[in-house]
Amino acid sequence: MPKLELLPAVDVRDGQAVRLVHGESGSETSYGSPLEAALAWQSAGAEWLHLVDLDAAFGTGDNRTLIAEVAGAMDIKVELSGGIRDDASLEAALATGCRRVNLGTAALETPEWVAKVIAEHGDKIAVGLDVRGTTLRGRGWTRDGGDLYETLARLDSEGCARYVVTDIAKDGTLQGPNLGLLRDVCAATDRPVVASGGVSSLDDLRAISLLVPEGVEGAIVGKALYAKAFTLEEALKAVAA
Ligand SMILES: O=C(O)c1ccccc1N[C@@H]1O[C@H](COP(=O)(O)O)[C@@H](O)[C@H]1O
């Protein structure tokens, strides 16, 4: 059985590595240099980095140059997201050398474009399904974007390779992941699911690992690492096959 992939997160707001609560603008806790954070996760043994341009997601600017610097400095696989909503931003994202990008708002607002780029780029495209309950949220999680399962069925039919599922109510709270949501999404698609939101302990990671046979491929870990609930080395050991 494959082991759960861990994706330590570096979310960038105004040039700083930050963590949010419920993804809310203004709830930032700053953790300094995004490049230093990314290099630290890589040095600790990460195989992936989850890298987010929050300003681009919120529409308050972008950190494009810094994001490219961080992605370019990585020897590990990078999953990049935030503000990737058209050909120009997708081209810039892919030019960083990232392994894949997550599209959030675009999947809700410009589904035809997303279907096109899925057809063109295959598994370099994942879709971020960020939900409150079963309602999708976009534009910095400030706007409703329709029903999770209706959108999932559409994206499956269009060949989407992978989903990154975030329970917004859990995000940044250290309240534990929404295992029921993850099970339900895995039951609704045969594509791999990356879990995000709420991881607070090594036991949370072990619990998500138990969902690997159901289709969970990875878990994004943010606040728990920055709050030093555990080290990345301990997390990697906890999920080792
Ligand atoms: O990661 C966050 O905390 C976050 C908070 C608010 C909005 C987005 C956030 N992260 C990721 O950014 C993309 C959405 O960006 P876009 O809608 O495609 O521009 C998505 O992967 C979110 O999980």
Short mmCIF file of C-alpha atoms and ligand atoms in Angstrom, two decimals:
data_model
loop_
_atom_site.label_atom_id
_atom_site.label_comp_id
_atom_site.label_asym_id
_atom_site.label_seq_id
_atom_site.Cartn_x
_atom_site.Cartn_y
_atom_site.Cartn_z
CA MET A 1 0.00 0.00 0.00
CA PRO A 2 1.48 3.40 -0.95
CA LYS A 3 2.27 5.72 1.92
CA LEU A 4 0.49 9.03 2.45
CA GLU A 5 2.38 11.86 0.73
CA LEU A 6 2.99 14.88 2.96
CA LEU A 7 2.97 18.38 1.51
CA PRO A 8 4.26 20.98 3.94
CA ALA A 9 2.73 24.34 3.08
CA VAL A 10 4.29 27.72 2.40
CA ASP A 11 1.57 30.34 1.93
CA VAL A 12 2.88 33.75 0.86
CA ARG A 13 1.18 37.05 1.72
CA ASP A 14 2.98 40.36 1.09
CA GLY A 15 6.33 38.57 0.78
CA GLN A 16 6.00 36.69 4.08
CA ALA A 17 5.29 33.07 4.90
CA VAL A 18 2.01 33.18 6.80
CA ARG A 19 -0.68 30.99 8.24
CA LEU A 20 -4.34 31.98 8.21
CA VAL A 21 -7.35 30.80 10.17
CA HIS A 22 -10.28 29.72 8.00
CA GLY A 23 -8.34 31.32 5.13
CA GLU A 24 -9.46 34.74 6.31
CA SER A 25 -7.56 37.79 5.12
CA GLY A 26 -6.36 39.67 8.17
CA SER A 27 -5.89 36.53 10.30
CA GLU A 28 -2.25 36.16 9.28
CA THR A 29 0.46 34.95 11.60
CA SER A 30 3.81 35.69 9.96
CA TYR A 31 6.62 33.17 9.90
CA GLY A 32 9.30 35.09 8.01
CA SER A 33 10.99 34.21 4.78
CA PRO A 34 9.06 31.89 2.42
CA LEU A 35 12.35 30.76 0.87
CA GLU A 36 13.82 29.88 4.25
CA ALA A 37 10.64 28.01 5.20
CA ALA A 38 10.64 26.05 1.94
CA LEU A 39 14.33 25.18 2.25
CA ALA A 40 13.77 24.04 5.83
CA TRP A 41 10.97 21.68 4.77
CA GLN A 42 13.16 20.36 1.95
CA SER A 43 16.09 19.85 4.35
CA ALA A 44 13.79 18.02 6.75
CA GLY A 45 13.04 15.44 4.07
CA ALA A 46 9.94 16.74 2.33
CA GLU A 47 9.23 15.20 -1.08
CA TRP A 48 6.63 17.88 -1.88
CA LEU A 49 6.03 21.53 -1.18
CA HIS A 50 2.54 23.11 -1.26
CA LEU A 51 3.18 26.73 -2.31
CA VAL A 52 0.41 29.33 -2.35
CA ASP A 53 0.36 32.93 -3.54
CA LEU A 54 -2.31 34.28 -1.20
CA ASP A 55 -2.23 37.81 -2.58
CA ALA A 56 -3.03 36.40 -6.01
CA ALA A 57 -5.82 34.30 -4.50
CA PHE A 58 -7.27 37.29 -2.64
CA GLY A 59 -6.72 39.68 -5.55
CA THR A 60 -4.52 41.98 -3.44
CA GLY A 61 -1.52 41.79 -5.76
CA ASP A 62 0.86 38.92 -6.23
CA ASN A 63 4.19 37.47 -5.14
CA ARG A 64 5.03 36.10 -8.57
CA THR A 65 8.77 36.84 -8.50
CA LEU A 66 9.21 35.43 -5.00
CA ILE A 67 7.07 32.39 -5.78
CA ALA A 68 9.23 31.68 -8.85
CA GLU A 69 12.37 32.09 -6.70
CA VAL A 70 11.09 29.64 -4.11
CA ALA A 71 9.91 27.08 -6.66
CA GLY A 72 13.18 27.43 -8.56
CA ALA A 73 15.19 26.78 -5.41
CA MET A 74 13.44 23.48 -4.73
CA ASP A 75 14.88 20.10 -5.64
CA ILE A 76 11.57 18.53 -4.60
CA LYS A 77 8.15 18.53 -6.25
CA VAL A 78 6.15 21.73 -5.95
CA GLU A 79 2.35 22.04 -6.02
CA LEU A 80 1.62 25.69 -6.80
CA SER A 81 -1.64 27.58 -6.38
CA GLY A 82 -3.20 30.97 -5.92
CA GLY A 83 -4.46 33.27 -8.66
CA ILE A 84 -3.97 30.82 -11.54
CA ARG A 85 -7.03 31.77 -13.55
CA ASP A 86 -6.04 32.39 -17.19
CA ASP A 87 -3.47 31.45 -19.85
CA ALA A 88 -0.94 34.07 -18.71
CA SER A 89 -1.00 33.13 -15.02
CA LEU A 90 -0.96 29.42 -15.90
CA GLU A 91 2.03 29.91 -18.22
CA ALA A 92 3.86 31.83 -15.49
CA ALA A 93 3.05 29.13 -12.93
CA LEU A 94 4.22 26.28 -15.14
CA ALA A 95 7.35 28.25 -16.03
CA THR A 96 8.44 28.01 -12.38
CA GLY A 97 9.10 24.32 -12.97
CA CYS A 98 6.42 23.24 -10.50
CA ARG A 99 5.18 19.65 -10.82
CA ARG A 100 1.53 20.73 -10.84
CA VAL A 101 -0.79 23.64 -10.22
CA ASN A 102 -4.07 23.81 -8.30
CA LEU A 103 -6.90 25.78 -9.83
CA GLY A 104 -9.55 27.04 -7.42
CA THR A 105 -11.63 30.02 -8.52
CA ALA A 106 -11.16 29.22 -12.20
CA ALA A 107 -12.90 25.87 -11.79
CA LEU A 108 -15.93 27.71 -10.45
CA GLU A 109 -16.00 30.79 -12.69
CA THR A 110 -14.46 29.71 -16.01
CA PRO A 111 -15.17 25.99 -16.30
CA GLU A 112 -14.63 25.98 -20.06
CA TRP A 113 -11.09 27.30 -19.65
CA VAL A 114 -10.37 24.71 -16.96
CA ALA A 115 -11.66 21.91 -19.21
CA LYS A 116 -9.35 23.21 -21.97
CA VAL A 117 -6.23 23.31 -19.82
CA ILE A 118 -7.00 19.90 -18.31
CA ALA A 119 -7.11 18.54 -21.86
CA GLU A 120 -3.84 20.31 -22.70
CA HIS A 121 -1.82 19.70 -19.54
CA GLY A 122 -3.21 16.51 -18.03
CA ASP A 123 -1.92 15.74 -14.55
CA LYS A 124 -0.06 19.03 -14.25
CA ILE A 125 -3.51 20.41 -13.44
CA ALA A 126 -5.26 19.68 -10.16
CA VAL A 127 -8.38 21.40 -8.92
CA GLY A 128 -8.64 22.82 -5.43
CA LEU A 129 -12.08 22.07 -4.00
CA ASP A 130 -12.33 24.43 -1.05
CA VAL A 131 -15.58 23.96 0.81
CA ARG A 132 -17.73 25.14 3.63
CA GLY A 133 -20.02 22.16 4.18
CA THR A 134 -20.61 21.02 0.62
CA THR A 135 -20.57 24.50 -0.89
CA LEU A 136 -17.50 25.44 -2.87
CA ARG A 137 -15.82 28.78 -2.18
CA GLY A 138 -13.63 30.87 -4.48
CA ARG A 139 -11.96 34.28 -4.74
CA GLY A 140 -10.08 33.95 -1.51
CA TRP A 141 -12.89 31.81 -0.13
CA THR A 142 -15.13 34.87 -0.11
CA ARG A 143 -17.65 33.78 -2.73
CA ASP A 144 -19.91 30.74 -3.04
CA GLY A 145 -19.12 28.65 -6.08
CA GLY A 146 -21.75 25.95 -6.26
CA ASP A 147 -22.16 22.41 -5.04
CA LEU A 148 -19.10 20.27 -4.36
CA TYR A 149 -20.46 17.05 -5.82
CA GLU A 150 -22.01 18.59 -8.94
CA THR A 151 -18.69 20.29 -9.70
CA LEU A 152 -16.76 17.11 -8.93
CA ALA A 153 -18.87 15.11 -11.37
CA ARG A 154 -18.32 17.73 -14.08
CA LEU A 155 -14.57 17.81 -13.54
CA ASP A 156 -14.36 14.03 -13.50
CA SER A 157 -16.13 13.95 -16.87
CA GLU A 158 -13.59 16.45 -18.18
CA GLY A 159 -10.66 14.29 -17.07
CA CYS A 160 -9.40 16.21 -14.03
CA ALA A 161 -6.48 14.17 -12.69
CA ARG A 162 -6.54 15.08 -9.01
CA TYR A 163 -8.35 17.11 -6.36
CA VAL A 164 -7.04 19.06 -3.39
CA VAL A 165 -9.88 19.15 -0.90
CA THR A 166 -9.87 21.82 1.81
CA ASP A 167 -12.43 22.03 4.60
CA ILE A 168 -12.31 25.77 5.20
CA ALA A 169 -13.91 25.41 8.63
CA LYS A 170 -10.93 23.30 9.68
CA ASP A 171 -8.20 25.25 7.89
CA GLY A 172 -5.65 26.73 10.26
CA THR A 173 -7.59 25.67 13.38
CA LEU A 174 -5.63 22.63 14.60
CA GLN A 175 -9.04 20.99 15.16
CA GLY A 176 -8.32 17.83 13.20
CA PRO A 177 -9.15 16.92 9.59
CA ASN A 178 -12.65 16.34 8.26
CA LEU A 179 -12.32 12.60 7.68
CA GLY A 180 -15.98 12.23 6.73
CA LEU A 181 -15.63 14.78 3.95
CA LEU A 182 -12.53 13.02 2.66
CA ARG A 183 -14.29 9.65 2.66
CA ASP A 184 -17.31 11.12 0.87
CA VAL A 185 -15.20 12.79 -1.82
CA CYS A 186 -13.19 9.60 -2.36
CA ALA A 187 -16.48 7.71 -2.76
CA ALA A 188 -17.58 10.20 -5.42
CA THR A 189 -14.47 10.02 -7.63
CA ASP A 190 -11.76 7.57 -8.67
CA ARG A 191 -9.15 10.37 -8.94
CA PRO A 192 -6.61 10.85 -6.13
CA VAL A 193 -7.50 13.27 -3.36
CA VAL A 194 -5.07 15.46 -1.43
CA ALA A 195 -6.41 16.41 2.00
CA SER A 196 -6.06 19.87 3.46
CA GLY A 197 -7.31 21.56 6.58
CA GLY A 198 -7.11 20.93 10.30
CA VAL A 199 -4.16 18.57 10.75
CA SER A 200 -3.10 19.06 14.37
CA SER A 201 -1.20 15.95 15.44
CA LEU A 202 0.65 12.86 14.31
CA ASP A 203 -2.48 10.87 15.10
CA ASP A 204 -4.38 13.05 12.62
CA LEU A 205 -1.86 12.06 9.96
CA ARG A 206 -2.18 8.40 10.93
CA ALA A 207 -5.98 8.73 10.63
CA ILE A 208 -5.69 10.27 7.16
CA SER A 209 -3.24 7.50 6.21
CA LEU A 210 -5.99 4.97 6.89
CA LEU A 211 -7.92 6.58 4.00
CA VAL A 212 -5.16 5.88 1.46
CA PRO A 213 -6.92 2.68 0.32
CA GLU A 214 -10.07 4.75 -0.27
CA GLY A 215 -8.24 7.24 -2.49
CA VAL A 216 -6.51 9.81 -0.31
CA GLU A 217 -3.05 10.32 -1.81
CA GLY A 218 -1.60 13.12 0.30
CA ALA A 219 -2.08 15.61 3.09
CA ILE A 220 -1.14 19.26 3.24
CA VAL A 221 0.27 20.28 6.60
CA GLY A 222 0.56 23.92 7.56
CA LYS A 223 -0.32 25.37 10.95
CA ALA A 224 0.69 22.25 12.88
CA LEU A 225 4.24 22.48 11.53
CA TYR A 226 4.60 26.23 12.11
CA ALA A 227 3.10 25.89 15.60
CA LYS A 228 5.62 23.07 16.23
CA ALA A 229 2.96 20.52 17.16
CA PHE A 230 5.39 18.06 15.62
CA THR A 231 8.42 18.18 13.34
CA LEU A 232 8.29 17.28 9.68
CA GLU A 233 10.74 14.46 10.40
CA GLU A 234 8.29 13.05 12.97
CA ALA A 235 5.40 13.43 10.51
CA LEU A 236 7.28 11.65 7.71
CA LYS A 237 8.11 8.82 10.09
CA ALA A 238 4.50 8.59 11.26
CA VAL A 239 3.20 8.00 7.72
CA ALA A 240 6.05 5.83 6.45
CA ALA A 241 4.64 2.67 4.88
O1 LIG B 1 -4.39 28.28 1.45
C1 LIG B 1 -5.09 29.19 1.99
O2 LIG B 1 -5.06 29.46 3.22
C2 LIG B 1 -6.03 29.97 1.15
C3 LIG B 1 -6.82 30.95 1.74
C4 LIG B 1 -7.69 31.68 0.94
C5 LIG B 1 -7.77 31.43 -0.43
C6 LIG B 1 -6.98 30.45 -1.04
C7 LIG B 1 -6.10 29.71 -0.23
N1 LIG B 1 -5.26 28.73 -0.73
C8 LIG B 1 -5.33 28.09 -2.01
O3 LIG B 1 -5.31 28.99 -3.10
C9 LIG B 1 -5.98 28.33 -4.19
C10 LIG B 1 -7.11 29.20 -4.60
O4 LIG B 1 -6.59 30.21 -5.41
P1 LIG B 1 -7.45 30.57 -6.72
O5 LIG B 1 -8.89 30.60 -6.25
O6 LIG B 1 -7.19 29.47 -7.71
O7 LIG B 1 -6.93 31.91 -7.13
C11 LIG B 1 -6.51 27.04 -3.71
O8 LIG B 1 -5.66 25.97 -4.01
C12 LIG B 1 -6.60 27.30 -2.22
O9 LIG B 1 -6.57 26.09 -1.46
#
